[in-house]
């Protein structure tokens, strides 16, 4: 019975050499470590590489919602530390969500989050998202992306038959 299978990862390590054996063009500089639990009812996994940390958590109920809740977090991701030839950076992201129904007529769920790309204490790019769906109707309460000198924001509503959206692009001093 698959509904009772549980995978426990105590400490899985992928060395840069092992990664290159499978993906020769990917020049990983530090080992990647993973630990956690994966089962039909939940995912709770953490990954670390250098200073970078990421977690993925999800709950899958036996009845009702497809995904009761999901959380994805990443912090202290420095591409220069992790990948040969990459620029130093500080990446972070936080996303939460749920999915009660994937049926287009009854689509129901939400996703909310933010992502940041910093370099030398300055923001290179940021993004914020807040979208909700109830009974097949989707509302993008906030979608915003920013880079130095430009901001794009949008919001809107829609379903399978129609969409109404508005937004703006503010560009200064590129």
PDB file of C-alpha atoms in Angstrom:
ATOM      1  CA  UNK A   1       0.000   0.000   0.000  1.00  0.00           C
ATOM      2  CA  UNK A   2       1.489   3.267  -1.145  1.00  0.00           C
ATOM      3  CA  UNK A   3      -0.493   5.353   1.354  1.00  0.00           C
ATOM      4  CA  UNK A   4       1.725   4.020   4.148  1.00  0.00           C
ATOM      5  CA  UNK A   5       5.108   4.525   2.445  1.00  0.00           C
ATOM      6  CA  UNK A   6       7.348   7.008   4.235  1.00  0.00           C
ATOM      7  CA  UNK A   7      10.751   8.105   2.957  1.00  0.00           C
ATOM      8  CA  UNK A   8      13.017   9.456   5.692  1.00  0.00           C
ATOM      9  CA  UNK A   9      16.165  11.175   4.506  1.00  0.00           C
ATOM     10  CA  UNK A  10      18.626  11.385   7.392  1.00  0.00           C
ATOM     11  CA  UNK A  11      21.463  13.066   5.483  1.00  0.00           C
ATOM     12  CA  UNK A  12      21.817  12.807   1.711  1.00  0.00           C
ATOM     13  CA  UNK A  13      24.883  14.547   0.311  1.00  0.00           C
ATOM     14  CA  UNK A  14      25.596  15.402  -3.314  1.00  0.00           C
ATOM     15  CA  UNK A  15      29.220  16.400  -3.775  1.00  0.00           C
ATOM     16  CA  UNK A  16      30.287  18.748  -6.560  1.00  0.00           C
ATOM     17  CA  UNK A  17      32.108  15.815  -8.198  1.00  0.00           C
ATOM     18  CA  UNK A  18      28.990  13.601  -8.141  1.00  0.00           C
ATOM     19  CA  UNK A  19      26.828  16.376  -9.606  1.00  0.00           C
ATOM     20  CA  UNK A  20      29.344  16.966 -12.433  1.00  0.00           C
ATOM     21  CA  UNK A  21      29.268  13.224 -13.235  1.00  0.00           C
ATOM     22  CA  UNK A  22      25.550  13.519 -14.041  1.00  0.00           C
ATOM     23  CA  UNK A  23      25.468  17.127 -15.298  1.00  0.00           C
ATOM     24  CA  UNK A  24      28.956  17.953 -16.636  1.00  0.00           C
ATOM     25  CA  UNK A  25      28.164  21.591 -17.429  1.00  0.00           C
ATOM     26  CA  UNK A  26      26.927  22.406 -13.906  1.00  0.00           C
ATOM     27  CA  UNK A  27      29.898  23.658 -11.895  1.00  0.00           C
ATOM     28  CA  UNK A  28      28.697  23.259  -8.317  1.00  0.00           C
ATOM     29  CA  UNK A  29      31.347  24.448  -5.826  1.00  0.00           C
ATOM     30  CA  UNK A  30      29.991  23.108  -2.508  1.00  0.00           C
ATOM     31  CA  UNK A  31      28.211  19.927  -1.378  1.00  0.00           C
ATOM     32  CA  UNK A  32      24.404  19.961  -1.231  1.00  0.00           C
ATOM     33  CA  UNK A  33      22.844  18.298   1.822  1.00  0.00           C
ATOM     34  CA  UNK A  34      19.239  17.175   2.102  1.00  0.00           C
ATOM     35  CA  UNK A  35      17.211  15.785   4.993  1.00  0.00           C
ATOM     36  CA  UNK A  36      13.560  15.343   5.730  1.00  0.00           C
ATOM     37  CA  UNK A  37      10.426  13.250   5.314  1.00  0.00           C
ATOM     38  CA  UNK A  38       8.301  12.521   2.232  1.00  0.00           C
ATOM     39  CA  UNK A  39       5.032  10.611   2.543  1.00  0.00           C
ATOM     40  CA  UNK A  40       1.549  10.622   0.996  1.00  0.00           C
ATOM     41  CA  UNK A  41       0.429  12.914   3.847  1.00  0.00           C
ATOM     42  CA  UNK A  42       3.302  15.369   4.018  1.00  0.00           C
ATOM     43  CA  UNK A  43       6.577  16.711   2.713  1.00  0.00           C
ATOM     44  CA  UNK A  44       9.046  18.278   5.113  1.00  0.00           C
ATOM     45  CA  UNK A  45      12.438  18.606   3.436  1.00  0.00           C
ATOM     46  CA  UNK A  46      15.365  20.926   4.010  1.00  0.00           C
ATOM     47  CA  UNK A  47      18.317  21.543   1.721  1.00  0.00           C
ATOM     48  CA  UNK A  48      21.569  23.317   2.517  1.00  0.00           C
ATOM     49  CA  UNK A  49      24.612  24.228   0.464  1.00  0.00           C
ATOM     50  CA  UNK A  50      27.240  26.558   1.848  1.00  0.00           C
ATOM     51  CA  UNK A  51      25.324  29.307   3.696  1.00  0.00           C
ATOM     52  CA  UNK A  52      22.190  28.728   1.610  1.00  0.00           C
ATOM     53  CA  UNK A  53      19.139  27.152   3.250  1.00  0.00           C
ATOM     54  CA  UNK A  54      15.849  26.065   1.686  1.00  0.00           C
ATOM     55  CA  UNK A  55      12.822  24.253   3.060  1.00  0.00           C
ATOM     56  CA  UNK A  56       9.717  22.772   1.484  1.00  0.00           C
ATOM     57  CA  UNK A  57       6.745  21.777   3.610  1.00  0.00           C
ATOM     58  CA  UNK A  58       3.378  20.530   2.413  1.00  0.00           C
ATOM     59  CA  UNK A  59       0.405  18.734   3.918  1.00  0.00           C
ATOM     60  CA  UNK A  60      -1.798  16.456   1.827  1.00  0.00           C
ATOM     61  CA  UNK A  61      -5.039  15.518   3.573  1.00  0.00           C
ATOM     62  CA  UNK A  62      -6.671  12.152   2.852  1.00  0.00           C
ATOM     63  CA  UNK A  63      -9.909  13.864   1.823  1.00  0.00           C
ATOM     64  CA  UNK A  64     -10.907  17.344   0.712  1.00  0.00           C
ATOM     65  CA  UNK A  65      -8.070  19.658  -0.282  1.00  0.00           C
ATOM     66  CA  UNK A  66      -5.384  18.504  -2.695  1.00  0.00           C
ATOM     67  CA  UNK A  67      -2.760  20.507  -0.834  1.00  0.00           C
ATOM     68  CA  UNK A  68      -3.880  21.704   2.577  1.00  0.00           C
ATOM     69  CA  UNK A  69      -0.900  23.999   2.828  1.00  0.00           C
ATOM     70  CA  UNK A  70       2.482  24.433   1.232  1.00  0.00           C
ATOM     71  CA  UNK A  71       5.425  26.560   2.312  1.00  0.00           C
ATOM     72  CA  UNK A  72       8.627  27.173   0.390  1.00  0.00           C
ATOM     73  CA  UNK A  73      11.419  29.201   1.932  1.00  0.00           C
ATOM     74  CA  UNK A  74      14.941  29.982   0.737  1.00  0.00           C
ATOM     75  CA  UNK A  75      17.493  32.253   2.370  1.00  0.00           C
ATOM     76  CA  UNK A  76      21.137  33.261   2.141  1.00  0.00           C
ATOM     77  CA  UNK A  77      21.466  31.889  -1.392  1.00  0.00           C
ATOM     78  CA  UNK A  78      24.732  33.254  -2.793  1.00  0.00           C
ATOM     79  CA  UNK A  79      25.151  32.058  -6.366  1.00  0.00           C
ATOM     80  CA  UNK A  80      28.822  33.087  -6.289  1.00  0.00           C
ATOM     81  CA  UNK A  81      29.400  30.709  -3.366  1.00  0.00           C
ATOM     82  CA  UNK A  82      27.465  27.845  -4.947  1.00  0.00           C
ATOM     83  CA  UNK A  83      28.267  27.884  -8.678  1.00  0.00           C
ATOM     84  CA  UNK A  84      31.598  28.426 -10.393  1.00  0.00           C
ATOM     85  CA  UNK A  85      31.586  31.665 -12.392  1.00  0.00           C
ATOM     86  CA  UNK A  86      28.339  33.007 -10.899  1.00  0.00           C
ATOM     87  CA  UNK A  87      27.982  36.527  -9.509  1.00  0.00           C
ATOM     88  CA  UNK A  88      27.895  37.020  -5.744  1.00  0.00           C
ATOM     89  CA  UNK A  89      24.300  37.578  -4.663  1.00  0.00           C
ATOM     90  CA  UNK A  90      21.876  37.252  -1.806  1.00  0.00           C
ATOM     91  CA  UNK A  91      18.676  35.510  -2.932  1.00  0.00           C
ATOM     92  CA  UNK A  92      15.686  34.792  -0.727  1.00  0.00           C
ATOM     93  CA  UNK A  93      12.113  33.691  -1.283  1.00  0.00           C
ATOM     94  CA  UNK A  94       9.053  32.895   0.809  1.00  0.00           C
ATOM     95  CA  UNK A  95       5.905  31.362  -0.695  1.00  0.00           C
ATOM     96  CA  UNK A  96       2.809  29.920   0.935  1.00  0.00           C
ATOM     97  CA  UNK A  97      -0.243  28.437  -0.638  1.00  0.00           C
ATOM     98  CA  UNK A  98      -3.015  25.851  -0.740  1.00  0.00           C
ATOM     99  CA  UNK A  99      -5.007  24.027  -3.389  1.00  0.00           C
ATOM    100  CA  UNK A 100      -8.510  22.773  -2.605  1.00  0.00           C
ATOM    101  CA  UNK A 101      -9.642  22.077  -6.180  1.00  0.00           C
ATOM    102  CA  UNK A 102      -7.847  22.002  -9.536  1.00  0.00           C
ATOM    103  CA  UNK A 103     -11.106  21.645 -11.489  1.00  0.00           C
ATOM    104  CA  UNK A 104     -11.359  24.771 -13.703  1.00  0.00           C
ATOM    105  CA  UNK A 105     -15.052  25.239 -12.862  1.00  0.00           C
ATOM    106  CA  UNK A 106     -14.391  25.054  -9.125  1.00  0.00           C
ATOM    107  CA  UNK A 107     -10.754  26.164  -8.978  1.00  0.00           C
ATOM    108  CA  UNK A 108      -9.954  26.995  -5.363  1.00  0.00           C
ATOM    109  CA  UNK A 109      -6.616  27.869  -3.803  1.00  0.00           C
ATOM    110  CA  UNK A 110      -4.182  30.638  -3.058  1.00  0.00           C
ATOM    111  CA  UNK A 111      -0.546  31.606  -3.349  1.00  0.00           C
ATOM    112  CA  UNK A 112       1.209  34.453  -1.595  1.00  0.00           C
ATOM    113  CA  UNK A 113       4.884  35.241  -1.561  1.00  0.00           C
ATOM    114  CA  UNK A 114       7.871  37.387  -2.109  1.00  0.00           C
ATOM    115  CA  UNK A 115      11.319  36.986  -3.624  1.00  0.00           C
ATOM    116  CA  UNK A 116      14.397  39.193  -3.304  1.00  0.00           C
ATOM    117  CA  UNK A 117      17.665  39.365  -5.237  1.00  0.00           C
ATOM    118  CA  UNK A 118      20.211  41.557  -3.503  1.00  0.00           C
ATOM    119  CA  UNK A 119      23.808  42.289  -4.391  1.00  0.00           C
ATOM    120  CA  UNK A 120      26.138  44.317  -2.169  1.00  0.00           C
ATOM    121  CA  UNK A 121      23.139  45.396  -0.082  1.00  0.00           C
ATOM    122  CA  UNK A 122      21.253  46.777  -3.098  1.00  0.00           C
ATOM    123  CA  UNK A 123      18.085  45.265  -4.547  1.00  0.00           C
ATOM    124  CA  UNK A 124      18.576  43.966  -8.098  1.00  0.00           C
ATOM    125  CA  UNK A 125      15.054  42.573  -8.291  1.00  0.00           C
ATOM    126  CA  UNK A 126      12.100  41.997  -5.993  1.00  0.00           C
ATOM    127  CA  UNK A 127       8.722  40.422  -6.580  1.00  0.00           C
ATOM    128  CA  UNK A 128       5.519  40.145  -4.548  1.00  0.00           C
ATOM    129  CA  UNK A 129       2.502  38.009  -5.331  1.00  0.00           C
ATOM    130  CA  UNK A 130      -0.942  37.541  -3.774  1.00  0.00           C
ATOM    131  CA  UNK A 131      -3.445  35.490  -5.798  1.00  0.00           C
ATOM    132  CA  UNK A 132      -6.641  33.785  -4.588  1.00  0.00           C
ATOM    133  CA  UNK A 133      -9.105  31.513  -6.378  1.00  0.00           C
ATOM    134  CA  UNK A 134     -12.584  30.669  -5.061  1.00  0.00           C
ATOM    135  CA  UNK A 135     -15.180  28.569  -6.903  1.00  0.00           C
ATOM    136  CA  UNK A 136     -13.507  29.044 -10.286  1.00  0.00           C
ATOM    137  CA  UNK A 137     -12.974  32.791  -9.921  1.00  0.00           C
ATOM    138  CA  UNK A 138      -9.401  34.022  -9.663  1.00  0.00           C
ATOM    139  CA  UNK A 139      -8.340  37.325  -8.162  1.00  0.00           C
ATOM    140  CA  UNK A 140      -4.792  38.615  -8.463  1.00  0.00           C
ATOM    141  CA  UNK A 141      -4.833  41.007  -5.523  1.00  0.00           C
ATOM    142  CA  UNK A 142      -1.239  42.040  -6.058  1.00  0.00           C
ATOM    143  CA  UNK A 143       1.485  41.220  -8.528  1.00  0.00           C
ATOM    144  CA  UNK A 144       4.492  43.497  -8.341  1.00  0.00           C
ATOM    145  CA  UNK A 145       8.009  43.274  -9.749  1.00  0.00           C
ATOM    146  CA  UNK A 146      10.738  45.843  -9.158  1.00  0.00           C
ATOM    147  CA  UNK A 147      14.197  46.399 -10.582  1.00  0.00           C
ATOM    148  CA  UNK A 148      16.306  49.533 -10.161  1.00  0.00           C
ATOM    149  CA  UNK A 149      14.486  52.252 -12.065  1.00  0.00           C
ATOM    150  CA  UNK A 150      11.333  50.309 -12.881  1.00  0.00           C
ATOM    151  CA  UNK A 151       8.252  48.913 -11.157  1.00  0.00           C
ATOM    152  CA  UNK A 152       5.573  46.770 -12.750  1.00  0.00           C
ATOM    153  CA  UNK A 153       2.348  46.229 -10.834  1.00  0.00           C
ATOM    154  CA  UNK A 154      -0.832  44.454 -11.810  1.00  0.00           C
ATOM    155  CA  UNK A 155      -4.083  43.162 -10.394  1.00  0.00           C
ATOM    156  CA  UNK A 156      -7.128  41.584 -11.878  1.00  0.00           C
ATOM    157  CA  UNK A 157      -9.998  39.122 -11.740  1.00  0.00           C
ATOM    158  CA  UNK A 158     -11.222  36.404 -14.004  1.00  0.00           C
ATOM    159  CA  UNK A 159     -12.679  33.003 -14.651  1.00  0.00           C
ATOM    160  CA  UNK A 160     -12.765  30.621 -17.625  1.00  0.00           C
ATOM    161  CA  UNK A 161     -14.942  33.029 -19.622  1.00  0.00           C
ATOM    162  CA  UNK A 162     -13.504  36.479 -18.997  1.00  0.00           C
ATOM    163  CA  UNK A 163     -10.550  38.334 -17.519  1.00  0.00           C
ATOM    164  CA  UNK A 164     -10.257  41.910 -16.360  1.00  0.00           C
ATOM    165  CA  UNK A 165      -6.806  43.203 -15.454  1.00  0.00           C
ATOM    166  CA  UNK A 166      -5.120  46.513 -14.830  1.00  0.00           C
ATOM    167  CA  UNK A 167      -1.596  47.528 -14.048  1.00  0.00           C
ATOM    168  CA  UNK A 168       1.114  49.996 -14.526  1.00  0.00           C
ATOM    169  CA  UNK A 169       4.740  50.319 -15.461  1.00  0.00           C
ATOM    170  CA  UNK A 170       6.693  53.086 -13.804  1.00  0.00           C
ATOM    171  CA  UNK A 171      10.113  53.609 -15.393  1.00  0.00           C
ATOM    172  CA  UNK A 172      12.547  56.188 -14.062  1.00  0.00           C
ATOM    173  CA  UNK A 173      16.282  56.618 -14.304  1.00  0.00           C
ATOM    174  CA  UNK A 174      17.211  53.372 -16.061  1.00  0.00           C
TER     175      UNK A 174
END
